[in-house]
Tab-separated table of C-alpha atoms in Angstrom:
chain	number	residue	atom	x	y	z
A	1436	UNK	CA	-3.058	-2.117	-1.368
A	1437	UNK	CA	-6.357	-3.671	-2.822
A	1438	UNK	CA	-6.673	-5.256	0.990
A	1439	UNK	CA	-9.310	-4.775	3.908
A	1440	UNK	CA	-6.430	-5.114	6.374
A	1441	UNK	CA	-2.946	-4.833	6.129
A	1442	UNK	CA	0.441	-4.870	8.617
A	1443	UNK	CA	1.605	-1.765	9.690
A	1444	UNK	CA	5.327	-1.564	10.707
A	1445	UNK	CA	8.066	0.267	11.192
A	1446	UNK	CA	11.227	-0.879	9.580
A	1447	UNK	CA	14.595	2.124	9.758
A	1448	UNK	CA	17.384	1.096	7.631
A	1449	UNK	CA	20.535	0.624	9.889
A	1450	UNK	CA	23.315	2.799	8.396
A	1451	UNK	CA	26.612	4.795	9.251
A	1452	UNK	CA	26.687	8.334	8.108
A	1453	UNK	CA	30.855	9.385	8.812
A	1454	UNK	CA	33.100	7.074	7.463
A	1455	UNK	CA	34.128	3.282	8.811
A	1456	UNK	CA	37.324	1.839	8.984
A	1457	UNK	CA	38.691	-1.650	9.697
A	1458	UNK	CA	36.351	-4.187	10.549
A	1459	UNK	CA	33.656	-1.668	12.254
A	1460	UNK	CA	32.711	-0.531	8.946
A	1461	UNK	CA	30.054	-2.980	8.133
A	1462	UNK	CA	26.449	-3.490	9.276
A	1463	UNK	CA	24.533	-5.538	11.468
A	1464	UNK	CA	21.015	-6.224	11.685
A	1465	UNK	CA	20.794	-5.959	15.537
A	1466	UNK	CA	22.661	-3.144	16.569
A	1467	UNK	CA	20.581	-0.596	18.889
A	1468	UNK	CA	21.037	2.392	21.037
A	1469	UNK	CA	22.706	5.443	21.153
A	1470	UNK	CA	25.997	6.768	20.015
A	1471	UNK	CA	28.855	5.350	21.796
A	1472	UNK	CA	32.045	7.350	21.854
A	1473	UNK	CA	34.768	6.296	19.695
A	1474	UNK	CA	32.177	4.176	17.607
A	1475	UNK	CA	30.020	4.904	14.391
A	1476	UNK	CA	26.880	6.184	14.708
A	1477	UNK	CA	24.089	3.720	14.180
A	1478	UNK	CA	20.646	4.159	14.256
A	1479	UNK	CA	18.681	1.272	15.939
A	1480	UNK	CA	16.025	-0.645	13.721
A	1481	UNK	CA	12.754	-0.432	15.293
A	1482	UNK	CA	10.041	-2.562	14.459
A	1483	UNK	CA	6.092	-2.559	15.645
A	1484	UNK	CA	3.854	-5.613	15.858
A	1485	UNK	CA	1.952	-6.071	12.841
A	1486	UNK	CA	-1.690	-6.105	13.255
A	1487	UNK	CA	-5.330	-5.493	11.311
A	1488	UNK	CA	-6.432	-2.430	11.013
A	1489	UNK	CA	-9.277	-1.252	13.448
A	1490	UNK	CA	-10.900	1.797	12.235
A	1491	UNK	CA	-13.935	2.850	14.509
A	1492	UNK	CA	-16.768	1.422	12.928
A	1493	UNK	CA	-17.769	3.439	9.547
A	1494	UNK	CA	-21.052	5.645	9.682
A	1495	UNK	CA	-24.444	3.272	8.488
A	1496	UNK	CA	-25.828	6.982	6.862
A	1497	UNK	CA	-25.623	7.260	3.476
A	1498	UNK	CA	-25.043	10.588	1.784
A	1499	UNK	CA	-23.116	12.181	-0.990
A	1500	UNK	CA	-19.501	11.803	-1.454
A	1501	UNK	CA	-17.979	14.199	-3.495
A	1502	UNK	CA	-14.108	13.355	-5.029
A	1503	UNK	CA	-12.435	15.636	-7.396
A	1504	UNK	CA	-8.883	15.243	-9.000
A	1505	UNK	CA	-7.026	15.356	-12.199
A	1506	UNK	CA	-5.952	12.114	-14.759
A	1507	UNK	CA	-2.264	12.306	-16.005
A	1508	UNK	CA	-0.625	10.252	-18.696
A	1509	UNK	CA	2.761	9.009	-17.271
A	1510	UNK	CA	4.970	11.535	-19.582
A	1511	UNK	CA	3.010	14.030	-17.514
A	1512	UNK	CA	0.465	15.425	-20.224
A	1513	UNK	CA	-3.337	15.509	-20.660
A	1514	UNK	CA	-5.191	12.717	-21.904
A	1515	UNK	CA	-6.252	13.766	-25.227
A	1516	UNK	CA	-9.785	12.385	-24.848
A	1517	UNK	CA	-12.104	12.058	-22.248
A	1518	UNK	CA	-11.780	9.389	-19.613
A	1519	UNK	CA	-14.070	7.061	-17.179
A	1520	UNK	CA	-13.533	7.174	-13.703
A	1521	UNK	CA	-14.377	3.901	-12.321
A	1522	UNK	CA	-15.204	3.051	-7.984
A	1523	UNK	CA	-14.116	-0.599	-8.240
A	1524	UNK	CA	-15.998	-2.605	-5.137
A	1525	UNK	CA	-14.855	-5.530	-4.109
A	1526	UNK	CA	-13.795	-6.567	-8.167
A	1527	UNK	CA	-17.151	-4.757	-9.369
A	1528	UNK	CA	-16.500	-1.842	-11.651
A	1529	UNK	CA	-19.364	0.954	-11.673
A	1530	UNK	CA	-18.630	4.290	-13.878
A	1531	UNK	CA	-19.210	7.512	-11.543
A	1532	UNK	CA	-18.015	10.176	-13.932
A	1533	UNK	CA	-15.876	11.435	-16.762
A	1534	UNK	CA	-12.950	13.758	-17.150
A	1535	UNK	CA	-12.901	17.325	-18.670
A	1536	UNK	CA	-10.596	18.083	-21.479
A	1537	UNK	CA	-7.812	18.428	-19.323
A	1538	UNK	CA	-7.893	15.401	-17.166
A	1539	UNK	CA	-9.947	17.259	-14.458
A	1540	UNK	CA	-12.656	15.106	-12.845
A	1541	UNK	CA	-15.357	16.115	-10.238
A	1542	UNK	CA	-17.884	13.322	-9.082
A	1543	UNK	CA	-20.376	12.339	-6.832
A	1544	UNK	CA	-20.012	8.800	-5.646
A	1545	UNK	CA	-23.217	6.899	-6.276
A	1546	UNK	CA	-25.020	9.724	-8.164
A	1547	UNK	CA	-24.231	8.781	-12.300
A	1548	UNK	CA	-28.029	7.707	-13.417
A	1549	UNK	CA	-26.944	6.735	-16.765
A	1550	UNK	CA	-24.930	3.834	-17.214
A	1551	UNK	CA	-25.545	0.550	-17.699
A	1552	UNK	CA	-27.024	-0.937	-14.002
A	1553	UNK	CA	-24.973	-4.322	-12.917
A	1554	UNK	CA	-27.167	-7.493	-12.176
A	1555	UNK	CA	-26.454	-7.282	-8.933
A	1556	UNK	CA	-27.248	-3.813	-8.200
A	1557	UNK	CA	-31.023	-2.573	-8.131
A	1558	UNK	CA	-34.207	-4.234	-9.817
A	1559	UNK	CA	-35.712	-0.712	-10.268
A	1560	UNK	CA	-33.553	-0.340	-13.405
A	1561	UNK	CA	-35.885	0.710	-16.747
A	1562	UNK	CA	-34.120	-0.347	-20.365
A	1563	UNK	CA	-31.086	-1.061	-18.600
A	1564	UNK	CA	-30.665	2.633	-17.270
A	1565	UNK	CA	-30.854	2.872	-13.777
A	1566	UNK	CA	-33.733	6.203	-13.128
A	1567	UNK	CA	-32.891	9.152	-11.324
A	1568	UNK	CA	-35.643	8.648	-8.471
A	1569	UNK	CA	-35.522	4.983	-8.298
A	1570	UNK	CA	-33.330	5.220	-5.020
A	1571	UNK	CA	-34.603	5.644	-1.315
A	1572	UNK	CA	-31.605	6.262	1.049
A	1573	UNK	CA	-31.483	4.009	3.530
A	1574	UNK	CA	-29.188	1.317	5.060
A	1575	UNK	CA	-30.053	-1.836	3.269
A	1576	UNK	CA	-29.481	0.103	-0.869
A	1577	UNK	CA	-26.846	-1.059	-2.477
A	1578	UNK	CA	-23.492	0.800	-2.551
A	1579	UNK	CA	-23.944	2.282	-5.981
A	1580	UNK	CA	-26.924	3.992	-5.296
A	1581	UNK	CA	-27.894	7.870	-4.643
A	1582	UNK	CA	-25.021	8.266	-1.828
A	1583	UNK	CA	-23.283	5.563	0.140
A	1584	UNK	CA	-22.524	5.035	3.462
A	1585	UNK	CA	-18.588	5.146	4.599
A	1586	UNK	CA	-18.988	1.211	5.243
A	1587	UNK	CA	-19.973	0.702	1.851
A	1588	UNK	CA	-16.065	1.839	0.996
A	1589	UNK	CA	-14.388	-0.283	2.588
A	1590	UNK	CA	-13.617	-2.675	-0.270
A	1591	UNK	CA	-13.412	-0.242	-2.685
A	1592	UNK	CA	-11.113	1.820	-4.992
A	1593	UNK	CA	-10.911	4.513	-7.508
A	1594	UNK	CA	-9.147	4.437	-10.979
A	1595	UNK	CA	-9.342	5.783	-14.573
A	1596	UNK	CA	-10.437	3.619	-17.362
A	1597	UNK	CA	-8.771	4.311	-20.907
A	1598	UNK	CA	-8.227	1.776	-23.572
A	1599	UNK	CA	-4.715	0.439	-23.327
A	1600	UNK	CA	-3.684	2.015	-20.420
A	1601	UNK	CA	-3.466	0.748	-16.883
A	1602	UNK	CA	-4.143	3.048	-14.157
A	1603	UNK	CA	-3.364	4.248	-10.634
A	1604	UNK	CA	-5.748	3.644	-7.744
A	1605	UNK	CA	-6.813	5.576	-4.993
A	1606	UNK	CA	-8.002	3.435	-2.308
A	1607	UNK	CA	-11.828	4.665	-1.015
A	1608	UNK	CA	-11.217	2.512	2.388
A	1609	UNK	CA	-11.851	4.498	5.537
A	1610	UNK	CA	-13.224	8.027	3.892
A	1611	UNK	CA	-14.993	10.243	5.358
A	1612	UNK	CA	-17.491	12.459	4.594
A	1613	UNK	CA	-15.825	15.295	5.941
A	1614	UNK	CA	-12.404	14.994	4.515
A	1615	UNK	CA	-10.840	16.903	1.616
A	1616	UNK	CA	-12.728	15.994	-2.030
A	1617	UNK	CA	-9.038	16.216	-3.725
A	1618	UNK	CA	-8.032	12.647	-4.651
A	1619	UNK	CA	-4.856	13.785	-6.137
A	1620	UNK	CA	-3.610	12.776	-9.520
A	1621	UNK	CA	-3.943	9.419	-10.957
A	1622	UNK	CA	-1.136	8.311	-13.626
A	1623	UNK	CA	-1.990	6.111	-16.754
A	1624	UNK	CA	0.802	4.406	-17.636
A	1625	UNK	CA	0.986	2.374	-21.512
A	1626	UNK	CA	-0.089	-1.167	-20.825
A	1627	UNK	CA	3.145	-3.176	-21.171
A	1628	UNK	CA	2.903	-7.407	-20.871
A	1629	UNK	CA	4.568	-9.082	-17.480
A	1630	UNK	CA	4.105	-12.636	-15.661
A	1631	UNK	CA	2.892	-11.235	-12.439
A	1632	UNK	CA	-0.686	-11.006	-11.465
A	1633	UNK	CA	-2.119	-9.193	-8.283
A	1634	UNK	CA	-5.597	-11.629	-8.998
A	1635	UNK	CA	-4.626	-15.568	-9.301
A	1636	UNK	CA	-5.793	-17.131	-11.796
A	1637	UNK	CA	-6.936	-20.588	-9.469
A	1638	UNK	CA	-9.237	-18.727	-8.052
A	1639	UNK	CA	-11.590	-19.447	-11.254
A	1640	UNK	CA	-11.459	-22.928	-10.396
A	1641	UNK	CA	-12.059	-23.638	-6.879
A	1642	UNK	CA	-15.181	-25.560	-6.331
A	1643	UNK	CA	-18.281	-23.656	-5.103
A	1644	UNK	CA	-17.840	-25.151	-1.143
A	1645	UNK	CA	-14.860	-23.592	-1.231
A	1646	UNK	CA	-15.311	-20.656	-2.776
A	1647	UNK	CA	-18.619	-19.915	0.254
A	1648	UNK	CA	-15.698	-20.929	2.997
A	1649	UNK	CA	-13.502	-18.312	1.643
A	1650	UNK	CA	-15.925	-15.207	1.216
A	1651	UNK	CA	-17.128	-16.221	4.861
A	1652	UNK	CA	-13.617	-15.942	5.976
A	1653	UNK	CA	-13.528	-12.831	4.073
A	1654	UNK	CA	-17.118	-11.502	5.999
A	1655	UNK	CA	-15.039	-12.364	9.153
A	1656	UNK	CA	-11.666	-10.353	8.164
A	1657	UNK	CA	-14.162	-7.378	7.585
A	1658	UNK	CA	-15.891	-7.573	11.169
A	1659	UNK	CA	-12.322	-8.222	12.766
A	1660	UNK	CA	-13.298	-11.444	14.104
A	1661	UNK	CA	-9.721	-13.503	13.542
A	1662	UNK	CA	-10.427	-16.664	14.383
A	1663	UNK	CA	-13.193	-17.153	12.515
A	1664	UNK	CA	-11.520	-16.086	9.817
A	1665	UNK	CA	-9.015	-18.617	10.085
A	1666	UNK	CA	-11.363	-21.207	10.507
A	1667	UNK	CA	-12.903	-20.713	7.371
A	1668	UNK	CA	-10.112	-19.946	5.220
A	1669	UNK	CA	-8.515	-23.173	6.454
A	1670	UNK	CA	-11.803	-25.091	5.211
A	1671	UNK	CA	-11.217	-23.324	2.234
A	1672	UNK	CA	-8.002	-24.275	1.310
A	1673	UNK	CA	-8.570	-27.671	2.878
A	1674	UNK	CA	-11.531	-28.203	-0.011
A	1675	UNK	CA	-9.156	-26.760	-2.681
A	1676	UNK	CA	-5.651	-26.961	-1.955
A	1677	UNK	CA	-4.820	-25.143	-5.158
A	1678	UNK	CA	-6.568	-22.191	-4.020
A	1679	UNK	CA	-4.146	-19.546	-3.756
A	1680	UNK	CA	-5.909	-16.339	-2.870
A	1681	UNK	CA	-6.880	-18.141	0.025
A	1682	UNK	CA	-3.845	-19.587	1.503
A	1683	UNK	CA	-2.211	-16.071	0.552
A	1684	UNK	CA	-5.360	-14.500	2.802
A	1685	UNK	CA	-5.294	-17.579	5.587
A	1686	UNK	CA	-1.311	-16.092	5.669
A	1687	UNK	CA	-2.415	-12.730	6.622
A	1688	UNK	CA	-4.477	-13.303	9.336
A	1689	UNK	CA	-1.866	-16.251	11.082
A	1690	UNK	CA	0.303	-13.277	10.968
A	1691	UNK	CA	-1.952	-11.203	12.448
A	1692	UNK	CA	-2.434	-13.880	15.193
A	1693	UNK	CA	0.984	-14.003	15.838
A	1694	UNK	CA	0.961	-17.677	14.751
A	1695	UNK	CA	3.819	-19.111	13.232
A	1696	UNK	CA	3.067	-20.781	10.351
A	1697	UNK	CA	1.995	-17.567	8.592
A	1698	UNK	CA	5.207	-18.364	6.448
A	1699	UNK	CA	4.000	-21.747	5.262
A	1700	UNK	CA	0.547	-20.596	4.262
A	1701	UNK	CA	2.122	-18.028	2.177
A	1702	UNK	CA	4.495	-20.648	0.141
A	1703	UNK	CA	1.764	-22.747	-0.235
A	1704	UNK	CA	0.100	-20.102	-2.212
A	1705	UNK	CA	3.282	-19.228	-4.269
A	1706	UNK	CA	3.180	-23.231	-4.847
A	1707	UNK	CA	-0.533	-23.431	-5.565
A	1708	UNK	CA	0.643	-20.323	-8.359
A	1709	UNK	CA	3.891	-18.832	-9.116
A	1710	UNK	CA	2.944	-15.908	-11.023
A	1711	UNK	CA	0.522	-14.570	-7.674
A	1712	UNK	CA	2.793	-11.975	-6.865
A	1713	UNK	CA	0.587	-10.872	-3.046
A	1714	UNK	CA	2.088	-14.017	-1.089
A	1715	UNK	CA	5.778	-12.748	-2.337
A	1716	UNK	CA	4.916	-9.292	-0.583
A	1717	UNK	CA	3.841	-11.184	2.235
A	1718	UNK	CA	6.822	-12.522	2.930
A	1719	UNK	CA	9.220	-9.932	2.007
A	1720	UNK	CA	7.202	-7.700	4.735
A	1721	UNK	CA	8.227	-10.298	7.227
A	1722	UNK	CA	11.619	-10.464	6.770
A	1723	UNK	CA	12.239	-7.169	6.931
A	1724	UNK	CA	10.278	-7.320	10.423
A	1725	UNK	CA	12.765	-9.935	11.384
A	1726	UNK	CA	15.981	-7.729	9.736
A	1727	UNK	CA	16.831	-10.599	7.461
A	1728	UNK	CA	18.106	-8.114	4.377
A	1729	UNK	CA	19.153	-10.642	2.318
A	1730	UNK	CA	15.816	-12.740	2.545
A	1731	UNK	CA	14.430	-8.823	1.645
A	1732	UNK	CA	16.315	-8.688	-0.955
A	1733	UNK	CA	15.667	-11.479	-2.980
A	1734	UNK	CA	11.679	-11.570	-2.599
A	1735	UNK	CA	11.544	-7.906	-3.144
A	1736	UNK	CA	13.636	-8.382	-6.527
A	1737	UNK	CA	11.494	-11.234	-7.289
A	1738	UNK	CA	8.275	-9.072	-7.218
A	1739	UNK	CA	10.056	-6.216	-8.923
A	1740	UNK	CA	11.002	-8.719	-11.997
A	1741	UNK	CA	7.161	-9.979	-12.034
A	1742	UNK	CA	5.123	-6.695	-11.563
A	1743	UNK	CA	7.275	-3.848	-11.452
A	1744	UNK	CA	3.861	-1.998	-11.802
A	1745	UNK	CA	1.383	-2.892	-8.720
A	1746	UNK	CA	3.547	-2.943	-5.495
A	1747	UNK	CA	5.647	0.102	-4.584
A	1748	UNK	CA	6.416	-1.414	-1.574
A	1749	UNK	CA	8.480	-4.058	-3.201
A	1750	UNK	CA	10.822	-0.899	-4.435
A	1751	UNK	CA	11.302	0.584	-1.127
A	1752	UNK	CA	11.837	-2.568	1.070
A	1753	UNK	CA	14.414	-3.229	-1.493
A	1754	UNK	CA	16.079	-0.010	-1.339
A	1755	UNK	CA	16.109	-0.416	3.065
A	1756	UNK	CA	17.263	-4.272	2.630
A	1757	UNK	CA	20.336	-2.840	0.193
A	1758	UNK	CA	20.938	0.125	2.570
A	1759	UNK	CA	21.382	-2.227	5.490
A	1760	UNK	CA	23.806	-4.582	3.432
A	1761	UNK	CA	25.749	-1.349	2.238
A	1762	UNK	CA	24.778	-1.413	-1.634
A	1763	UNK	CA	24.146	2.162	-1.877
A	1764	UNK	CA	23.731	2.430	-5.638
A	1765	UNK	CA	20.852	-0.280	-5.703
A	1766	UNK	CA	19.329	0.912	-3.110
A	1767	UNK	CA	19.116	4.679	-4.642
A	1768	UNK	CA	18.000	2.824	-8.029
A	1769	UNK	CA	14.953	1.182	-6.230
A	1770	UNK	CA	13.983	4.159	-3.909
A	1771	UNK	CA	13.391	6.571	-6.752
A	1772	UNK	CA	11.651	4.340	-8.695
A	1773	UNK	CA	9.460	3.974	-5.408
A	1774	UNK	CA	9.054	7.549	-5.532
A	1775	UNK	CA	8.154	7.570	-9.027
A	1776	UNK	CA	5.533	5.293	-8.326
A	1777	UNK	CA	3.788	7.206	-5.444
A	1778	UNK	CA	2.678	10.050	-7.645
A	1779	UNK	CA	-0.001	11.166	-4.788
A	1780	UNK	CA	3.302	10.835	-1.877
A	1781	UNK	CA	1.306	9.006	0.174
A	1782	UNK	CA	4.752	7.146	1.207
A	1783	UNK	CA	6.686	10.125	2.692
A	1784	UNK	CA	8.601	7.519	4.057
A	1785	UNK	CA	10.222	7.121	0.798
A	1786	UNK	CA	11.666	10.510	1.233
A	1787	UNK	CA	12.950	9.384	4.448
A	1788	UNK	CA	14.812	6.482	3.005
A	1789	UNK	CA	16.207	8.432	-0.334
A	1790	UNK	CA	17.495	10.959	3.250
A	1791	UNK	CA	19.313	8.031	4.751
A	1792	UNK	CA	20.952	6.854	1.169
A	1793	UNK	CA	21.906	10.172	0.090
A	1794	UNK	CA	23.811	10.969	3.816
A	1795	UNK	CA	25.240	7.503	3.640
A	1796	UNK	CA	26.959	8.789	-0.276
A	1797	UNK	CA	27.424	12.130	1.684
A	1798	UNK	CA	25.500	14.511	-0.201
A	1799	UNK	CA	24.518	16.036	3.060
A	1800	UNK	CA	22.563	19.230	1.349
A	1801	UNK	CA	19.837	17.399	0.069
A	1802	UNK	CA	19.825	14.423	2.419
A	1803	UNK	CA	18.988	17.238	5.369
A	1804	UNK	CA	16.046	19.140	3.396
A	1805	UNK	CA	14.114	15.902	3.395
A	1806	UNK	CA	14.978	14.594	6.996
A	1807	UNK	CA	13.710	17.982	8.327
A	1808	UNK	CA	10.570	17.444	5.733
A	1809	UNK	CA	9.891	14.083	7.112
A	1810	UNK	CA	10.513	15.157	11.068
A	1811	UNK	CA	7.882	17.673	10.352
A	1812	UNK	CA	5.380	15.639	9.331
A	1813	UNK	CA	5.804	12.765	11.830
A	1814	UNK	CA	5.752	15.843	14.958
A	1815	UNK	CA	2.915	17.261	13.543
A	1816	UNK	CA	1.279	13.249	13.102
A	1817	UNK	CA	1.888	13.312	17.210
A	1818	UNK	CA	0.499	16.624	18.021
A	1819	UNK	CA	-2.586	16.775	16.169
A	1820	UNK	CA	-3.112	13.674	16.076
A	1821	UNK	CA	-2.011	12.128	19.175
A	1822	UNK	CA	-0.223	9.470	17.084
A	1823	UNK	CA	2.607	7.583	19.832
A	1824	UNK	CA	4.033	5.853	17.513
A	1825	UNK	CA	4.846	8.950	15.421
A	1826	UNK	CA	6.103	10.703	18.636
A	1827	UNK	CA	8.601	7.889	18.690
A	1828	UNK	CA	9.928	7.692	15.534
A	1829	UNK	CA	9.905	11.611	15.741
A	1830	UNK	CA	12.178	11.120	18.461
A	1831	UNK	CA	14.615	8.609	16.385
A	1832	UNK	CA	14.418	10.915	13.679
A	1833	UNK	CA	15.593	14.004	15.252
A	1834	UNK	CA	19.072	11.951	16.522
A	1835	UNK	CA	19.582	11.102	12.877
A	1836	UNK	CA	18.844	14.834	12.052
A	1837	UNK	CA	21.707	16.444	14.780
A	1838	UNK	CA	24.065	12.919	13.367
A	1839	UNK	CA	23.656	14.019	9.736
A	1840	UNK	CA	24.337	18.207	10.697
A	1841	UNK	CA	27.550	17.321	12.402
A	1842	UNK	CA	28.697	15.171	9.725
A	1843	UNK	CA	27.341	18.249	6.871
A	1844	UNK	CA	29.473	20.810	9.528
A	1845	UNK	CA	32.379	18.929	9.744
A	1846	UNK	CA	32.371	18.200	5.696
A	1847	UNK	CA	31.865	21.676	5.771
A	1848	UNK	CA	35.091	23.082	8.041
A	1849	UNK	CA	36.916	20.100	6.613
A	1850	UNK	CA	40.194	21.279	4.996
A	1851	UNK	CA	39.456	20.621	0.976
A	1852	UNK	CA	41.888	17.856	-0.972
């Protein structure tokens, strides 16, 4: 997501793997625990309280960054000719390299002398051409000079540029100078025309107080400091009640306070503009939180029908939210095209949930493959990296493992019709 924070959760579909009869065969939200003899199995739904992201604070030194990966066109082939690779920073584009006739790409953030210098970037530009030496490392350069520093990333993204194609993006947030160059792959999909917009369009009009309250609320969000975040976003949209970026924003971090009118922020910027699809997402995420399928459902559909392009998510909260209200077929329909859409796999929690849907239909051989998959990345999550959370759910996970063997074993001995 194109966001400086975001909610992390944990939401497990709640599903039956043997097969129900009479009036136990349904689901319910709230059911937890164990196994209970004589019952269907049902996993619990667990949830975590949502909260910002708080990275240790980002190194000040600034210093090469070197990213390497390959652009694919969506059927899978080679772009036939060559392509920008953009670092998009907080809305600015800046070029940092080109592709090789294959789609291959190898670039060093900050280090691409000739292009065409923004305004706001540095006034030791000659002809428009920013010079090789005209950079001095140092803490106060601006994040598109020689090197950058890993807080210069934080609002910032990667994508390919080609002429009527829209591309993936590869968020830059929380790099570090040590990790792995390879970015992956980034798809470019034909640009096709839909009503949903991840930018709103009110923003262009909201009077210049109220645009300064709003990037101080945003200066806030950055150094984690919540309620002054609040406070200015609420100046914000007080000035300009239309302003929807804002109210979608002053939504996030009420939910992050654990306040409850994080819900009304967020339809007041689906009122302020209908076609903002981030304040739908919003609220989908919380209603899964609070197992309200249904509610899932509906928003999730909603974002699918207006950007069926920019927010996975939507596809794989609607695939749990159908899961849980047993509509297996729509929720294998929206899982793979969640999968389809995380071309990097940086979801393997999508593999998790096309697990669960495939032992709910039965097909126990593939469903198992991918919960074994999934339990072995979430043990080796807690071991390396001391992650609790993934100890837990590793714990979950490994019930719904032995459930799904016993049901593949007794399929298995089971006398054929």
């Amino acid at each position: 997501m194109k966001l400086l924070y975001s909610l992390a959760f944990v939401v497990l579909p709640v599903v039956s793997f043997g097969q129900t009869t009479g009036t136990g065969g349904g689901t319910t939200g709230g059911t937890t625990g164990g196994t209970t003899p004589g019952t269907t199995n049902r996993p619990p739904t667990t949830t975590t309280t949502p909260s910002l992201n708080t990275p240790t604070m980002p190194s000040e030194t600034s210093r090469p960054m070197f990213l390497a990966g390959q652009v694919k066109l969506a059927d899978g082939g080679a772009p036939t000719e060559r392509v920008a690779i953009e670092r998009v920073c907080n809305g600015r584009p800046h070029i940092e390299g080109y592709t090789d006739s294959k789609g291959h790409f190898s670039i060093q953030l900050g280090n691409n002398p000739m292009q065409y210098a923004d305004a706001t970037e540095s006034s030791s530009s000659f002809g428009g051409f920013e010079s090789n030496n005209s950079r001095t490392p140092n803490a106060t350069q601006s994040p598109f000079g020689r090197g950058v520093t890993e807080r210069e990333l934080l609002g910032c993204e990667l994508r390919a540029t080609l002429p009527g194609y829209r591309s993936d993006t590869i968020m830059l947030a929380n790099r570090k100078f040590m990790d792995s160059p390879d970015v992956g792959i980034i798809v470019l999909r034909p640009m096709v025309k839909y009503d949903g917009l991840t930018m709103s369009g009110t923003s262009a009009l909201a009077p210049k107080d109220a645009r300064k309250a709003y990037e101080k609320g945003h200066d806030y969000i950055k150094k984690n400091k919540l309620a002054e975040a609040q406070r200015e976003l609420e100046k914000a949209v007080g000035i300009y009640p239309k302003y929807a970026a804002a109210w979608y924003d002053l939504g996030r971090v009420r939910e992050s306070q654990k306040t409850d009118d994080a819900r009304d922020a967020y339809m007041k910027s689906i009122e302020a503009d209908p076609k903002y699809v981030n304040p739908y997402e919003g609220l989908y995420m919380m209603a899964a939180r609070e197992r309200k399928w249904e509610e899932v459902a509906d928003l999730s559909e909603k974002v699918i029908k207006l950007n069926p392009y920019d927010f996975p998510s939507a596809y794989s909260l609607n695939a749990m939210a159908n899961l849980n209200l047993q509509r297996v077929e729509p929720a294998e329909k929206s899982i793979l095209e969640a999968i389809k859409l995380d071309t990097n796999n940086r979801s393997p929690r999508n593999q998790y949930v096309l697990a669960l849907i495939l032992a709910q239909k039965r097909d126990f051989d593939h469903a198992l493959p991918l919960l074994r998959t999934y339990l072995e990345g979430l043990e080796t999550s807690a071991r390396f990296e001391s992650n609790i959370n993934a100890g837990k759910e590793a714990e979950f996970v490994k019930k719904q493992l032995a459930d799904v063997e016993r049901f593949a074993s007794a399929k298995a001995v089971a006398p054929k019709e």
